[in-house]
Each structure stands twice: as structure tokens, then as C-alpha cells.
Coordinates of C-alpha atoms and ligand atoms in Angstrom, one line a residue:
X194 CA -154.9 -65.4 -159.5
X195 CA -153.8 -67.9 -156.9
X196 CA -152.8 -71.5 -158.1
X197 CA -155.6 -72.9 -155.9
X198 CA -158.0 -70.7 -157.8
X199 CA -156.3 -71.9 -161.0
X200 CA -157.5 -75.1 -159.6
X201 CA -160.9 -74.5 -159.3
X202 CA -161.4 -73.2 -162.6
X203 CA -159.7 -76.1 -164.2
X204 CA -161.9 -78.3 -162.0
X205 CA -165.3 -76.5 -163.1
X206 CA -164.3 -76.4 -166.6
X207 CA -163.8 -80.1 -167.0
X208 CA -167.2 -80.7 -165.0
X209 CA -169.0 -79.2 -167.8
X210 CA -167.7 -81.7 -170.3
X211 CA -170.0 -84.3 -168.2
X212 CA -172.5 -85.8 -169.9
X213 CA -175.2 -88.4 -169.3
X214 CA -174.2 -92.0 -169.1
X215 CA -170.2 -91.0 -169.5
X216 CA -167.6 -93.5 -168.1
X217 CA -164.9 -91.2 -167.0
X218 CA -161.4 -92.2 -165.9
X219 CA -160.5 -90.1 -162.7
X220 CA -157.2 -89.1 -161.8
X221 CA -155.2 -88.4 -158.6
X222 CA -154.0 -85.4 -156.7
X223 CA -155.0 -82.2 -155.6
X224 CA -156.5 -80.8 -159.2
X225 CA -158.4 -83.9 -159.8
X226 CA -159.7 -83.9 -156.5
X227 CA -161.3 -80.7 -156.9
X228 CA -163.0 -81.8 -160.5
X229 CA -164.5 -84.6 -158.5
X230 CA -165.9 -82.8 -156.0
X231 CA -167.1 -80.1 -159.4
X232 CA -168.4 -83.0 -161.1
X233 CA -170.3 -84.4 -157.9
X234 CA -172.0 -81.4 -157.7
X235 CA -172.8 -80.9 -161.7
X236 CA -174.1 -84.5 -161.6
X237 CA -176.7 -84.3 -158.3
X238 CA -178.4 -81.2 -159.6
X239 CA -178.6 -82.0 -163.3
X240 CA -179.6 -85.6 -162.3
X241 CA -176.8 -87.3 -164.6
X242 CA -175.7 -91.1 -164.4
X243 CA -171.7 -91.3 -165.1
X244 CA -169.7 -94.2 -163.6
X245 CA -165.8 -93.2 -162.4
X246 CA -162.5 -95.4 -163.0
X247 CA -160.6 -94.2 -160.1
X248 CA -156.6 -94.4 -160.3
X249 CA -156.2 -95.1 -156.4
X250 CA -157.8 -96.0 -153.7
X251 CA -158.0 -92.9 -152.5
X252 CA -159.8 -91.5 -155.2
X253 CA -162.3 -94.7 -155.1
X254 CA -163.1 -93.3 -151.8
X255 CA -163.8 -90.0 -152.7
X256 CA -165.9 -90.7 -155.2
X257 CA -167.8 -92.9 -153.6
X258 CA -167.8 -90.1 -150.2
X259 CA -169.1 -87.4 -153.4
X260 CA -172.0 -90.3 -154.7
X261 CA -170.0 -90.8 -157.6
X262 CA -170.6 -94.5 -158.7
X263 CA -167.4 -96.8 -158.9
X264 CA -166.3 -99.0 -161.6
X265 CA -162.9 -100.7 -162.8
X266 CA -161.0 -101.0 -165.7
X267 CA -162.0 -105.0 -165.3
X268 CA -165.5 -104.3 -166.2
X269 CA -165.7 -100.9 -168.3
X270 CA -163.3 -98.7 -170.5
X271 CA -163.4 -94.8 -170.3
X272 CA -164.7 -92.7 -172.7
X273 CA -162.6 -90.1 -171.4
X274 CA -160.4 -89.0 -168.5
X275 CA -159.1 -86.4 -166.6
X276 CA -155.8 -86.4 -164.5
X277 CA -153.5 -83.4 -162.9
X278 CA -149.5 -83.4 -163.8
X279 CA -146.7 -82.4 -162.2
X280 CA -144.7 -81.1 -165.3
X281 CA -145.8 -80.5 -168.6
X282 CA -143.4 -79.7 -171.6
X283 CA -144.2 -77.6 -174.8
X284 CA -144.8 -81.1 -176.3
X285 CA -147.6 -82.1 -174.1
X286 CA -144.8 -84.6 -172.7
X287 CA -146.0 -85.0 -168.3
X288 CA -144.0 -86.0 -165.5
X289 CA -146.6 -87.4 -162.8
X290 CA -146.4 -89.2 -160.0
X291 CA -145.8 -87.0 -156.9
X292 CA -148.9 -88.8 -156.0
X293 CA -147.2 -92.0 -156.1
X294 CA -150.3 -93.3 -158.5
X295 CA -148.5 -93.5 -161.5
X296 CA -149.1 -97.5 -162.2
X297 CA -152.9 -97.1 -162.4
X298 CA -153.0 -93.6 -164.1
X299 CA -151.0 -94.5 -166.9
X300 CA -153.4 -97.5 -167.0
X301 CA -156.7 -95.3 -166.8
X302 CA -155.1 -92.8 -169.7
X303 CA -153.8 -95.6 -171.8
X304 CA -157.4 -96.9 -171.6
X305 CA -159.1 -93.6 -172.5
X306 CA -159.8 -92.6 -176.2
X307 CA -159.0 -88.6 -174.8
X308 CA -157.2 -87.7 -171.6
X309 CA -157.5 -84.3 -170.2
X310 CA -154.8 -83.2 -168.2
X311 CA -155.5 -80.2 -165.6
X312 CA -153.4 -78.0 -164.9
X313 CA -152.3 -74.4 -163.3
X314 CA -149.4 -72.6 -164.4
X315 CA -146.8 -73.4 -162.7
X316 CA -147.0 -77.0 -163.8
X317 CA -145.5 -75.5 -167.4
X318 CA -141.8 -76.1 -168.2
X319 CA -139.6 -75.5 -170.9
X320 CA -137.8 -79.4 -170.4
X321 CA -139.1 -82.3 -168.6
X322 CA -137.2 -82.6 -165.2
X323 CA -136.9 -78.9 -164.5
X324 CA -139.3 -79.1 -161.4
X325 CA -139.7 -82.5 -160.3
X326 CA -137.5 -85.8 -160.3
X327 CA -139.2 -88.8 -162.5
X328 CA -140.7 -91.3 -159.8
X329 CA -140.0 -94.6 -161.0
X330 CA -142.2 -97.5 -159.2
X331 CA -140.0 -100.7 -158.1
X332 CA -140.0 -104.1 -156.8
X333 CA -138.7 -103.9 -153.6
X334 CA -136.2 -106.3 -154.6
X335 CA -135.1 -104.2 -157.3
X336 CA -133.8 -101.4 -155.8
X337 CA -130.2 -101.8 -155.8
X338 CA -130.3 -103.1 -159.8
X339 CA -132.9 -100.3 -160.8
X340 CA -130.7 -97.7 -159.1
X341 CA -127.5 -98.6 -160.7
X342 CA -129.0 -99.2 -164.0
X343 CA -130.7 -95.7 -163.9
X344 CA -127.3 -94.2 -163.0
X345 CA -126.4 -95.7 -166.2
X346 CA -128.9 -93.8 -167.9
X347 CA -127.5 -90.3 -166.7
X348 CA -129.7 -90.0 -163.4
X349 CA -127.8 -87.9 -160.9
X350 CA -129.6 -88.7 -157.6
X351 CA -131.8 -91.3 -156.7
X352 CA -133.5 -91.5 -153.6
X353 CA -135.8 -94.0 -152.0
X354 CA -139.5 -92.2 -151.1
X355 CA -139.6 -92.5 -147.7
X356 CA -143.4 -92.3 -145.6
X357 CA -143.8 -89.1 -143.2
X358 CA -146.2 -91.2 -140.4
X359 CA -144.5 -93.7 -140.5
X360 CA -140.8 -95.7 -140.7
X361 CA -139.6 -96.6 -143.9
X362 CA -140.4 -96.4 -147.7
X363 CA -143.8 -94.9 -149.2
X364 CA -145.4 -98.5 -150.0
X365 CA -147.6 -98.4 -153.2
X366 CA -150.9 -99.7 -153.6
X367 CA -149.1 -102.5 -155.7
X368 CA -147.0 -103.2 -152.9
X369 CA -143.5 -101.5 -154.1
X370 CA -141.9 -99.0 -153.5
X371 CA -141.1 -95.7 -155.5
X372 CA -137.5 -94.5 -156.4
X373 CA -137.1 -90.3 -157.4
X374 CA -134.6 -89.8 -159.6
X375 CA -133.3 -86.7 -161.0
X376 CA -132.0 -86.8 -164.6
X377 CA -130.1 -83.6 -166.3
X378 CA -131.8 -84.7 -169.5
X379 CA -134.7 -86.5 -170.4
X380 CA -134.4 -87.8 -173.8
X381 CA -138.0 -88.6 -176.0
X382 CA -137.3 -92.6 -175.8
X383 CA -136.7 -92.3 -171.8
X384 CA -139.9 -93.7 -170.7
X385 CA -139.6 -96.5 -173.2
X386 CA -135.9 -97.6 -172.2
X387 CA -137.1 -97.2 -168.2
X388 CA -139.2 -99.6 -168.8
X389 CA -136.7 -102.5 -169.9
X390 CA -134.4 -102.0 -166.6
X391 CA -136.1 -105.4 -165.0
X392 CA -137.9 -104.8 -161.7
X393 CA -139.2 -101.0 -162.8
X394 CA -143.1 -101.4 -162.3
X395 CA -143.9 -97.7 -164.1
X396 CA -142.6 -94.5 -164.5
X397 CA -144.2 -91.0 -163.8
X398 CA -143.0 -90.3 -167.5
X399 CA -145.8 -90.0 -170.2
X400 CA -144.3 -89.0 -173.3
X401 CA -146.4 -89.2 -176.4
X402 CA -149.6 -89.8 -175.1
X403 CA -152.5 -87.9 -176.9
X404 CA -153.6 -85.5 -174.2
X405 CA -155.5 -82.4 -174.4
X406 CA -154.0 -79.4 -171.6
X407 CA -156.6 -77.9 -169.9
X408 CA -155.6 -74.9 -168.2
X409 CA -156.8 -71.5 -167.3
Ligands
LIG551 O1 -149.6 -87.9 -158.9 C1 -150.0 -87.3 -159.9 O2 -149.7 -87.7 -161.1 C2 -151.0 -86.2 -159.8 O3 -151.8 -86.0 -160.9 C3 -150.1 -85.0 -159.6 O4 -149.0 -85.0 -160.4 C4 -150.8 -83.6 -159.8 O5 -151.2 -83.3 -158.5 P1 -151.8 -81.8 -158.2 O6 -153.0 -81.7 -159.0 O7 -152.1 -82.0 -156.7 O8 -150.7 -80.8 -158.5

């Protein structure tokens, strides 16, 4: 079956999880936009009350779009989340980010007593890095340190995200801007020593974190 359809089963599997009253930690992208719109749907004609901890603005809006009350991570912790991944190792180890949503994800899933990560199957690999460079988020003032710094660390190629309509860099929600590094090897410590270069915001590593895979 296709990957969207992969999609779409991953998306109305982790609607059925959804029960009355649940505060659920909503990720971004493509998969987790389809389990919204699955979850919408479940919760209008079962008559359920959840509240949703988007990870961007984006997703804020399509929840709210889908009748999906709001909340923040200010006022209410998750009982559980769901996110998509862009790699995801025999370890349960993820490289996310393509969506550039990294900061707030890792926030939500840090926050969240079980994370659910969706996923079809091309998103499995045998090492991290196979498929995707590691999208590191950086002050803007940063860049030329942070790039050197990683170079240090063994990554290869580093290029700045650049926007498609419009000039320049992707700018993140946070107001920085996000770096795409390739790296031939990603050791287990990577995300923690990342996150001592100074001016690196986040990483689209998550190694470690106690996630469940939900696939087909
Ligand atoms: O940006 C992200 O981390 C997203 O979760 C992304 O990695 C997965 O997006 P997809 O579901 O559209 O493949």
C-alpha cells in the first residue's frame, strides 16, 4: 500500500486511543495532520471533550479549523502525544524536524508521560542520518560559530534552510533560523553534546526518549 495510505491508517489507529477528557500533545507534519483531522472526526460523533497542545502554529490552526480545542504547555501537561518522524532507528532513536518544529516538539514529547510516534515505512532506517540531515535550530547570530563547531563534530555539509516564497533563510517560529547538517555518523551522546555548542536552540535529534512506534 501507498505511503499516503500508510498514513491514514496510522492516523485512524491513533484516533482510537482518544478518550474523554484526554489532553493530547499534537505534533507536526503531514502524518500528524492526518490524525488530527481522524481525531476531529472520532471526537464530533462520539461527543468527546479532549484539549490539544499544538507544536506550531500551524497545527494551532488546524486544530482549532477541525474544532479541536487549544491549550499550552503554560496552562496544561499532556497525558499523551503523538508526532510523525523523519527517521527512525532500530533503537527507537528519531531524526525530526523537516518540519522545522523541532523546538516545540521536543518540548510537547518531553512533557508527555507516552509519546507516540507515526510512522509509514519508509521512515525506518538501519542508522540515524541515512535519509535526512539533522536540522539543528540557531540564533541567527550563531551561524558561523555553530557551523564550525559542528564541522568539529564530523558534520560533512552544512547548509543554511533557505524559504521557497520568499528571499532568504526559513525563519522559525522562535525567530531563528535552521542549519541541515549531514553527519557520516551519529554517535548515541550526539544530541547531548549539540546542545553545548552555544547559540544551537534544538536539534531534530531525539535519542532516548521513551516512545512507542506506531506503524502499519
Ligand atoms: O517535522 C517533523 O518532525 C515532522 O514530524 C516530520 O518529521 C514528519 O513529517 P511527515 O509526517 O509529513 O513525514
Amino acid at each position: 500500500i501507498s505511503n499516503k495510505e500508510q498514513k491514514e491508517m496510522v492516523a485512524n489507529k491513533i484516533a482510537e486511543r482518544v478518550k474523554e477528557g484526554d489532553v493530547i500533545g499534537v505534533g507536526s507534519g503531514s502524518t500528524s495532520f492526518l490524525a488530527i483531522q481522524a481525531i476531529s472526526k472520532k471526537i464530533k460523533e462520539e461527543n468527546i471533550n479532549i484539549t490539544a497542545i499544538p507544536t506550531s502554529q500551524e497545527v494551532s490552526l488546524t486544530c482549532s479549523i477541525l474544532g479541536v480545542p487549544v491549550s499550552s504547555l503554560l496552562n496544561l501537561k499532556p497525558d499523551w502525544s503523538f508526532d510523525g518522524a523523519d527517521e527512525v532507528d532500530p533503537n527507537k532513536n528519531l531524526i525530526k524536524g523537516r518540519g522545522g518544529a523541532m523546538f516545540a516538539e521536543k518540548l510537547v514529547m518531553k512533557s508527555s508521560p507516552e509519546n507516540y510516534i507515526l510512522v509509514d515505512e519508509s521512515k525506518f532506517v538501519n542508522n540515524l542520518g541515512e535519509k535526512f540531515s539533522v536540522p539543528i535550530e540557531v540564533d541567527p547570530r550563531a551561524v558561523n560559530l555553530v557551523e564550525e563547531e559542528l564541522m568539529k563534530m564530523g558534520g560533512e555539509e552544512v547548509k543554511l534552510r533557505l524559504a521557497t516564497s520568499k528571499d532568504g533563510p526559513i525563519i522559525t517560529e522562535s525567530g531563528n533560523v535552521i542549519l541541515d547538517v549531514n553527519f557520516k555518523e551519529i554517535h548515541s551522546n550526539f544530541e547531548k553534546e549539540i546542545k553545548l555548542i552555544p547559540g544551537i536552540v534544538e536539534s531534530g535529534l531525539f535519542i532516548g526518549y521513551p516512545v512507542e512506534i506506531f506503524t502499519t
